[in-house]
């Protein structure tokens, strides 16, 4: 059974630990160097525990951690609209390709109605394919693909009710 749980303040270090796995996996598409302590930095993590417009979720499978998602409000560059943004999304490799990611994404998106954006870096072709399919078939809405001048990637924009 897959569950989506809001990350509690006393679980922040667990999320920080999972972030290391995510950032390591992501170096395949966007190489990042380790800091002086041998870790990957994510300078925005603390904001998810002090700002009311940010949400951190754990993805669990049968009660075991399987990933996480970070959601926040941000702005669409072209229209200056405030939208929900799925900023980071991670499922451990052992749980990929079994439908868990698309199920978790649908569940997380259903927790917040409104206009959404999901950005995918240009080099991450598998993620773009995943999000196109997930938004269309699992979330069940149409989407628009746009580019923003300040970022090298594709932005998928859609709305939920």
Short mmCIF file of the C-alpha atoms (twelve columns), coordinates in Angstrom:
data_MODEL
# 
_entry.id   MODEL 
# 
loop_
_atom_site.group_PDB 
_atom_site.id 
_atom_site.type_symbol 
_atom_site.label_atom_id 
_atom_site.label_alt_id 
_atom_site.label_comp_id 
_atom_site.label_asym_id 
_atom_site.label_seq_id 
_atom_site.Cartn_x 
_atom_site.Cartn_y 
_atom_site.Cartn_z 
_atom_site.pdbx_PDB_model_num 
ATOM 1   C CA . UNK A 1   0.000   0.000  0.000   1 
ATOM 2   C CA . UNK A 2   1.288   3.451  -0.958  1 
ATOM 3   C CA . UNK A 3   0.787   6.360  1.419   1 
ATOM 4   C CA . UNK A 4   1.624   10.038 1.224   1 
ATOM 5   C CA . UNK A 5   2.399   11.650 4.569   1 
ATOM 6   C CA . UNK A 6   3.278   15.217 5.423   1 
ATOM 7   C CA . UNK A 7   6.841   15.376 6.753   1 
ATOM 8   C CA . UNK A 8   6.859   16.455 10.394  1 
ATOM 9   C CA . UNK A 9   9.471   18.780 11.878  1 
ATOM 10  C CA . UNK A 10  11.063  15.955 13.863  1 
ATOM 11  C CA . UNK A 11  11.491  14.032 10.568  1 
ATOM 12  C CA . UNK A 12  13.423  16.805 8.818   1 
ATOM 13  C CA . UNK A 13  16.748  14.971 9.142   1 
ATOM 14  C CA . UNK A 14  15.222  11.888 7.527   1 
ATOM 15  C CA . UNK A 15  14.163  14.049 4.582   1 
ATOM 16  C CA . UNK A 16  17.648  15.605 4.465   1 
ATOM 17  C CA . UNK A 17  19.107  12.071 4.295   1 
ATOM 18  C CA . UNK A 18  16.782  11.071 1.437   1 
ATOM 19  C CA . UNK A 19  17.735  14.307 -0.324  1 
ATOM 20  C CA . UNK A 20  21.315  12.989 -0.540  1 
ATOM 21  C CA . UNK A 21  20.138  9.963  -2.537  1 
ATOM 22  C CA . UNK A 22  17.982  12.157 -4.764  1 
ATOM 23  C CA . UNK A 23  20.744  14.654 -5.440  1 
ATOM 24  C CA . UNK A 24  23.198  11.841 -6.171  1 
ATOM 25  C CA . UNK A 25  20.782  10.230 -8.667  1 
ATOM 26  C CA . UNK A 26  20.203  13.630 -10.259 1 
ATOM 27  C CA . UNK A 27  23.912  14.146 -11.028 1 
ATOM 28  C CA . UNK A 28  23.291  11.972 -14.082 1 
ATOM 29  C CA . UNK A 29  21.397  14.943 -15.560 1 
ATOM 30  C CA . UNK A 30  22.828  17.946 -13.746 1 
ATOM 31  C CA . UNK A 31  26.310  17.342 -12.312 1 
ATOM 32  C CA . UNK A 32  26.770  18.906 -8.905  1 
ATOM 33  C CA . UNK A 33  29.813  18.767 -6.695  1 
ATOM 34  C CA . UNK A 34  29.782  17.690 -3.082  1 
ATOM 35  C CA . UNK A 35  30.376  20.291 -0.390  1 
ATOM 36  C CA . UNK A 36  33.421  20.231 1.896   1 
ATOM 37  C CA . UNK A 37  31.679  17.729 4.190   1 
ATOM 38  C CA . UNK A 38  31.088  15.288 1.331   1 
ATOM 39  C CA . UNK A 39  27.380  16.047 1.075   1 
ATOM 40  C CA . UNK A 40  25.032  17.557 -1.483  1 
ATOM 41  C CA . UNK A 41  23.603  20.856 -0.348  1 
ATOM 42  C CA . UNK A 42  19.907  21.721 -0.607  1 
ATOM 43  C CA . UNK A 43  19.701  25.244 0.805   1 
ATOM 44  C CA . UNK A 44  15.895  25.478 0.672   1 
ATOM 45  C CA . UNK A 45  15.028  22.486 2.847   1 
ATOM 46  C CA . UNK A 46  14.514  24.454 6.076   1 
ATOM 47  C CA . UNK A 47  11.951  26.701 4.360   1 
ATOM 48  C CA . UNK A 48  9.581   23.726 4.113   1 
ATOM 49  C CA . UNK A 49  9.305   23.721 7.885   1 
ATOM 50  C CA . UNK A 50  8.887   27.455 8.529   1 
ATOM 51  C CA . UNK A 51  6.915   28.827 5.550   1 
ATOM 52  C CA . UNK A 52  3.204   28.114 5.248   1 
ATOM 53  C CA . UNK A 53  3.230   27.992 1.429   1 
ATOM 54  C CA . UNK A 54  5.583   25.008 1.204   1 
ATOM 55  C CA . UNK A 55  4.768   21.333 1.720   1 
ATOM 56  C CA . UNK A 56  7.038   18.322 2.188   1 
ATOM 57  C CA . UNK A 57  5.692   14.800 1.777   1 
ATOM 58  C CA . UNK A 58  7.109   11.340 2.316   1 
ATOM 59  C CA . UNK A 59  6.113   8.588  -0.077  1 
ATOM 60  C CA . UNK A 60  5.853   5.251  1.724   1 
ATOM 61  C CA . UNK A 61  5.251   1.723  0.492   1 
ATOM 62  C CA . UNK A 62  3.845   -0.619 3.141   1 
ATOM 63  C CA . UNK A 63  5.039   1.831  5.771   1 
ATOM 64  C CA . UNK A 64  8.616   1.952  4.467   1 
ATOM 65  C CA . UNK A 65  10.135  5.156  3.069   1 
ATOM 66  C CA . UNK A 66  10.159  5.045  -0.716  1 
ATOM 67  C CA . UNK A 67  10.637  8.711  -1.656  1 
ATOM 68  C CA . UNK A 68  9.534   12.277 -1.140  1 
ATOM 69  C CA . UNK A 69  8.020   15.308 -2.840  1 
ATOM 70  C CA . UNK A 70  8.362   19.035 -2.236  1 
ATOM 71  C CA . UNK A 71  5.591   21.429 -3.246  1 
ATOM 72  C CA . UNK A 72  5.568   25.210 -3.030  1 
ATOM 73  C CA . UNK A 73  3.868   28.235 -4.471  1 
ATOM 74  C CA . UNK A 74  5.842   30.037 -7.153  1 
ATOM 75  C CA . UNK A 75  5.312   32.296 -10.131 1 
ATOM 76  C CA . UNK A 76  4.880   31.524 -13.802 1 
ATOM 77  C CA . UNK A 77  7.413   33.746 -15.506 1 
ATOM 78  C CA . UNK A 78  5.267   34.520 -18.556 1 
ATOM 79  C CA . UNK A 79  2.004   35.446 -16.832 1 
ATOM 80  C CA . UNK A 80  3.216   36.377 -13.331 1 
ATOM 81  C CA . UNK A 81  0.516   34.061 -11.928 1 
ATOM 82  C CA . UNK A 82  1.094   32.385 -8.586  1 
ATOM 83  C CA . UNK A 83  0.851   28.619 -9.073  1 
ATOM 84  C CA . UNK A 84  1.621   25.427 -7.212  1 
ATOM 85  C CA . UNK A 85  4.933   23.891 -8.173  1 
ATOM 86  C CA . UNK A 86  6.080   20.343 -7.674  1 
ATOM 87  C CA . UNK A 87  9.687   21.356 -7.079  1 
ATOM 88  C CA . UNK A 88  11.335  18.052 -6.215  1 
ATOM 89  C CA . UNK A 89  10.028  14.515 -6.662  1 
ATOM 90  C CA . UNK A 90  11.957  11.367 -5.832  1 
ATOM 91  C CA . UNK A 91  11.199  7.662  -5.735  1 
ATOM 92  C CA . UNK A 92  13.933  5.199  -4.749  1 
ATOM 93  C CA . UNK A 93  15.158  3.136  -7.699  1 
ATOM 94  C CA . UNK A 94  13.881  -0.153 -6.279  1 
ATOM 95  C CA . UNK A 95  10.300  1.210  -6.444  1 
ATOM 96  C CA . UNK A 96  10.447  2.740  -9.913  1 
ATOM 97  C CA . UNK A 97  8.693   1.292  -12.939 1 
ATOM 98  C CA . UNK A 98  5.952   -0.266 -10.824 1 
ATOM 99  C CA . UNK A 99  3.469   2.596  -10.943 1 
ATOM 100 C CA . UNK A 100 4.387   3.953  -7.537  1 
ATOM 101 C CA . UNK A 101 5.676   7.274  -8.858  1 
ATOM 102 C CA . UNK A 102 2.599   8.048  -10.908 1 
ATOM 103 C CA . UNK A 103 0.296   6.992  -8.068  1 
ATOM 104 C CA . UNK A 104 2.208   9.157  -5.586  1 
ATOM 105 C CA . UNK A 105 2.275   12.115 -7.977  1 
ATOM 106 C CA . UNK A 106 -1.463  11.893 -8.531  1 
ATOM 107 C CA . UNK A 107 -2.119  11.702 -4.801  1 
ATOM 108 C CA . UNK A 108 0.154   14.643 -3.994  1 
ATOM 109 C CA . UNK A 109 -1.361  16.783 -6.746  1 
ATOM 110 C CA . UNK A 110 -4.880  15.918 -5.549  1 
ATOM 111 C CA . UNK A 111 -4.055  17.402 -2.124  1 
ATOM 112 C CA . UNK A 112 -3.869  20.898 -3.653  1 
ATOM 113 C CA . UNK A 113 -6.328  22.201 -6.219  1 
ATOM 114 C CA . UNK A 114 -5.365  24.982 -8.581  1 
ATOM 115 C CA . UNK A 115 -2.938  25.758 -11.335 1 
ATOM 116 C CA . UNK A 116 0.303   23.752 -11.277 1 
ATOM 117 C CA . UNK A 117 3.697   23.774 -12.901 1 
ATOM 118 C CA . UNK A 118 6.256   21.011 -13.039 1 
ATOM 119 C CA . UNK A 119 9.658   21.831 -14.475 1 
ATOM 120 C CA . UNK A 120 11.872  19.236 -16.082 1 
ATOM 121 C CA . UNK A 121 15.495  20.001 -16.906 1 
ATOM 122 C CA . UNK A 122 16.273  19.497 -20.622 1 
ATOM 123 C CA . UNK A 123 18.721  16.657 -20.094 1 
ATOM 124 C CA . UNK A 124 16.263  14.557 -18.059 1 
ATOM 125 C CA . UNK A 125 14.365  12.957 -20.936 1 
ATOM 126 C CA . UNK A 126 12.956  10.057 -18.822 1 
ATOM 127 C CA . UNK A 127 11.400  12.525 -16.364 1 
ATOM 128 C CA . UNK A 128 9.728   14.496 -19.132 1 
ATOM 129 C CA . UNK A 129 8.212   11.293 -20.505 1 
ATOM 130 C CA . UNK A 130 7.067   10.280 -16.991 1 
ATOM 131 C CA . UNK A 131 5.397   13.629 -16.295 1 
ATOM 132 C CA . UNK A 132 3.665   13.852 -19.689 1 
ATOM 133 C CA . UNK A 133 2.151   10.402 -19.191 1 
ATOM 134 C CA . UNK A 134 1.340   10.889 -15.497 1 
ATOM 135 C CA . UNK A 135 -0.414  14.231 -15.903 1 
ATOM 136 C CA . UNK A 136 -2.456  13.007 -18.837 1 
ATOM 137 C CA . UNK A 137 -3.341  9.463  -17.720 1 
ATOM 138 C CA . UNK A 138 -3.156  9.491  -13.906 1 
ATOM 139 C CA . UNK A 139 -4.062  13.061 -13.001 1 
ATOM 140 C CA . UNK A 140 -6.484  13.082 -15.946 1 
ATOM 141 C CA . UNK A 141 -6.033  16.635 -17.169 1 
ATOM 142 C CA . UNK A 142 -4.573  18.238 -20.248 1 
ATOM 143 C CA . UNK A 143 -1.397  20.252 -19.947 1 
ATOM 144 C CA . UNK A 144 0.541   22.888 -21.828 1 
ATOM 145 C CA . UNK A 145 4.298   22.861 -22.312 1 
ATOM 146 C CA . UNK A 146 6.064   26.178 -22.025 1 
ATOM 147 C CA . UNK A 147 9.595   27.528 -21.756 1 
ATOM 148 C CA . UNK A 148 10.791  30.139 -19.290 1 
ATOM 149 C CA . UNK A 149 13.738  32.356 -20.192 1 
ATOM 150 C CA . UNK A 150 15.381  31.937 -16.818 1 
ATOM 151 C CA . UNK A 151 15.539  28.127 -16.963 1 
ATOM 152 C CA . UNK A 152 16.802  25.431 -19.348 1 
ATOM 153 C CA . UNK A 153 13.964  22.957 -19.461 1 
ATOM 154 C CA . UNK A 154 10.318  22.298 -20.139 1 
ATOM 155 C CA . UNK A 155 7.543   23.511 -17.860 1 
ATOM 156 C CA . UNK A 156 4.317   21.511 -17.835 1 
ATOM 157 C CA . UNK A 157 1.346   23.641 -16.775 1 
ATOM 158 C CA . UNK A 158 -2.065  22.256 -15.864 1 
ATOM 159 C CA . UNK A 159 -4.990  22.878 -13.559 1 
ATOM 160 C CA . UNK A 160 -6.811  20.686 -11.051 1 
ATOM 161 C CA . UNK A 161 -10.077 21.282 -9.262  1 
# 
